[in-house]
């Protein structure tokens, strides 16, 4: 019995838009640095792209030496030697910001997680982002030991 060969995937033409996965999350290849994160943000659908750009700006202002990567189709932010402290993911109706050590933040972000340490902050289309609170969480989170890089 001969084994059927699996079909080869066609390469995406350069300039092709990333595929949106379930919930509108952009499928971006794993990568480190600013470029893949910016590609993710540009591919975020609708209002989410503008909010993604603002979140990225606020994170960079709060932690100027922040490290960036795309892992598991989501942008992650971390500090060298300390690990990842924050991740972002698109869902159909909101953006989920995951603070990986969120239970240690003051005040604790409102969204619960199955992980004992992680807390979420959801941003919906018509929400007014409390930038001062977000920046406070980012600064606090960047000082905590995060997930391994």
Short mmCIF file of C-alpha atoms in Angstrom, two decimals:
data_model
loop_
_atom_site.label_atom_id
_atom_site.label_comp_id
_atom_site.label_asym_id
_atom_site.label_seq_id
_atom_site.Cartn_x
_atom_site.Cartn_y
_atom_site.Cartn_z
CA UNK A 1 0.00 0.00 0.00
CA UNK A 2 1.50 3.34 -1.00
CA UNK A 3 1.22 6.32 1.21
CA UNK A 4 -0.46 9.36 -0.29
CA UNK A 5 1.75 12.41 -0.32
CA UNK A 6 0.38 15.38 1.54
CA UNK A 7 -0.23 18.35 -0.73
CA UNK A 8 2.24 21.18 -0.43
CA UNK A 9 0.85 24.45 0.80
CA UNK A 10 1.14 27.26 -1.67
CA UNK A 11 3.30 30.12 -0.53
CA UNK A 12 1.42 33.33 0.21
CA UNK A 13 2.10 36.02 -2.36
CA UNK A 14 4.08 38.89 -0.87
CA UNK A 15 1.73 41.59 0.32
CA UNK A 16 -1.05 39.05 0.97
CA UNK A 17 -3.13 39.80 4.04
CA UNK A 18 -2.79 37.37 6.94
CA UNK A 19 -5.55 34.86 7.47
CA UNK A 20 -7.96 35.71 10.27
CA UNK A 21 -8.53 32.76 12.56
CA UNK A 22 -11.61 32.09 14.65
CA UNK A 23 -12.81 35.27 16.32
CA UNK A 24 -10.78 37.46 13.95
CA UNK A 25 -7.38 36.74 15.47
CA UNK A 26 -4.66 37.31 12.81
CA UNK A 27 -2.52 34.30 11.95
CA UNK A 28 1.01 35.64 12.08
CA UNK A 29 4.08 33.41 12.01
CA UNK A 30 6.06 33.07 15.23
CA UNK A 31 8.77 35.69 15.36
CA UNK A 32 10.74 37.98 17.65
CA UNK A 33 11.04 41.73 17.55
CA UNK A 34 8.85 44.65 16.58
CA UNK A 35 8.17 43.70 12.93
CA UNK A 36 5.96 40.62 13.54
CA UNK A 37 4.06 42.47 16.29
CA UNK A 38 3.43 45.40 13.94
CA UNK A 39 2.24 42.92 11.26
CA UNK A 40 -0.20 41.46 13.79
CA UNK A 41 -1.48 44.90 14.79
CA UNK A 42 -1.94 45.93 11.14
CA UNK A 43 -3.93 42.73 10.51
CA UNK A 44 -6.24 43.19 13.51
CA UNK A 45 -9.73 43.63 12.01
CA UNK A 46 -11.71 46.86 12.16
CA UNK A 47 -11.52 49.01 15.29
CA UNK A 48 -9.15 46.53 16.94
CA UNK A 49 -6.16 47.66 14.86
CA UNK A 50 -6.35 51.23 16.13
CA UNK A 51 -6.70 50.03 19.72
CA UNK A 52 -3.83 47.57 19.17
CA UNK A 53 -1.58 50.42 17.97
CA UNK A 54 -2.47 52.46 21.06
CA UNK A 55 -1.82 49.55 23.42
CA UNK A 56 1.55 48.95 21.77
CA UNK A 57 2.46 52.66 22.15
CA UNK A 58 1.44 52.70 25.81
CA UNK A 59 3.41 49.53 26.54
CA UNK A 60 6.52 50.95 24.83
CA UNK A 61 6.20 54.24 26.74
CA UNK A 62 5.78 52.41 30.06
CA UNK A 63 8.64 49.95 29.40
CA UNK A 64 11.07 51.51 26.88
CA UNK A 65 13.28 48.40 26.68
CA UNK A 66 10.34 46.00 26.20
CA UNK A 67 10.98 42.85 24.16
CA UNK A 68 8.30 41.76 21.67
CA UNK A 69 7.35 38.53 19.95
CA UNK A 70 4.53 36.66 18.27
CA UNK A 71 3.90 33.34 19.96
CA UNK A 72 0.74 31.22 19.61
CA UNK A 73 -0.69 33.79 17.15
CA UNK A 74 -0.57 36.54 19.76
CA UNK A 75 1.79 39.43 20.56
CA UNK A 76 3.74 39.02 23.79
CA UNK A 77 5.68 41.66 25.66
CA UNK A 78 8.50 40.97 28.10
CA UNK A 79 11.72 42.08 29.65
CA UNK A 80 15.12 40.56 28.96
CA UNK A 81 15.98 37.99 31.58
CA UNK A 82 12.63 38.36 33.35
CA UNK A 83 10.25 36.78 30.82
CA UNK A 84 6.90 37.62 29.23
CA UNK A 85 4.52 39.69 31.31
CA UNK A 86 1.66 40.51 28.90
CA UNK A 87 -0.09 39.06 25.86
CA UNK A 88 -2.81 40.33 23.51
CA UNK A 89 -5.39 38.28 21.60
CA UNK A 90 -8.30 39.22 19.32
CA UNK A 91 -11.75 37.78 19.83
CA UNK A 92 -14.90 38.50 17.85
CA UNK A 93 -16.23 41.23 20.14
CA UNK A 94 -13.20 42.30 22.16
CA UNK A 95 -9.44 42.39 22.62
CA UNK A 96 -8.13 40.33 25.52
CA UNK A 97 -5.08 41.62 27.35
CA UNK A 98 -3.54 38.90 29.52
CA UNK A 99 -1.39 39.95 32.46
CA UNK A 100 0.51 36.74 33.14
CA UNK A 101 1.11 37.63 36.81
CA UNK A 102 -2.07 39.68 37.09
CA UNK A 103 -3.00 38.47 40.57
CA UNK A 104 0.01 40.44 41.85
CA UNK A 105 -1.17 43.74 40.33
CA UNK A 106 -2.94 46.54 42.23
CA UNK A 107 -5.78 46.70 41.60
CA UNK A 108 -6.14 43.17 40.22
CA UNK A 109 -7.44 43.28 36.60
CA UNK A 110 -11.12 42.21 36.49
CA UNK A 111 -11.06 39.19 34.16
CA UNK A 112 -10.59 35.79 35.78
CA UNK A 113 -8.50 33.00 34.31
CA UNK A 114 -8.17 29.25 34.77
CA UNK A 115 -4.53 30.00 35.61
CA UNK A 116 -4.10 30.98 39.25
CA UNK A 117 -1.76 33.90 38.43
CA UNK A 118 -3.17 35.26 35.15
CA UNK A 119 -5.79 38.00 35.00
CA UNK A 120 -7.46 39.46 31.93
CA UNK A 121 -8.57 42.88 30.84
CA UNK A 122 -11.11 42.99 27.98
CA UNK A 123 -11.49 45.96 25.65
CA UNK A 124 -14.74 46.24 23.65
CA UNK A 125 -15.35 48.54 20.69
CA UNK A 126 -17.11 51.33 22.57
CA UNK A 127 -15.00 51.15 25.75
CA UNK A 128 -13.03 54.16 26.92
CA UNK A 129 -9.59 52.84 27.83
CA UNK A 130 -8.38 54.12 31.19
CA UNK A 131 -4.84 54.70 29.91
CA UNK A 132 -3.46 55.68 33.33
CA UNK A 133 -4.70 52.40 34.86
CA UNK A 134 -3.44 50.38 31.89
CA UNK A 135 0.03 51.97 32.08
CA UNK A 136 0.11 51.35 35.84
CA UNK A 137 -0.64 47.66 35.27
CA UNK A 138 2.00 47.44 32.53
CA UNK A 139 4.67 49.05 34.72
CA UNK A 140 3.81 46.79 37.64
CA UNK A 141 3.70 43.67 35.45
CA UNK A 142 7.08 44.46 33.87
CA UNK A 143 8.67 44.37 37.33
CA UNK A 144 7.43 40.84 38.07
CA UNK A 145 9.11 37.63 37.06
CA UNK A 146 7.22 36.58 33.92
CA UNK A 147 6.83 33.48 31.78
CA UNK A 148 10.11 32.18 30.32
CA UNK A 149 11.11 33.82 27.06
#
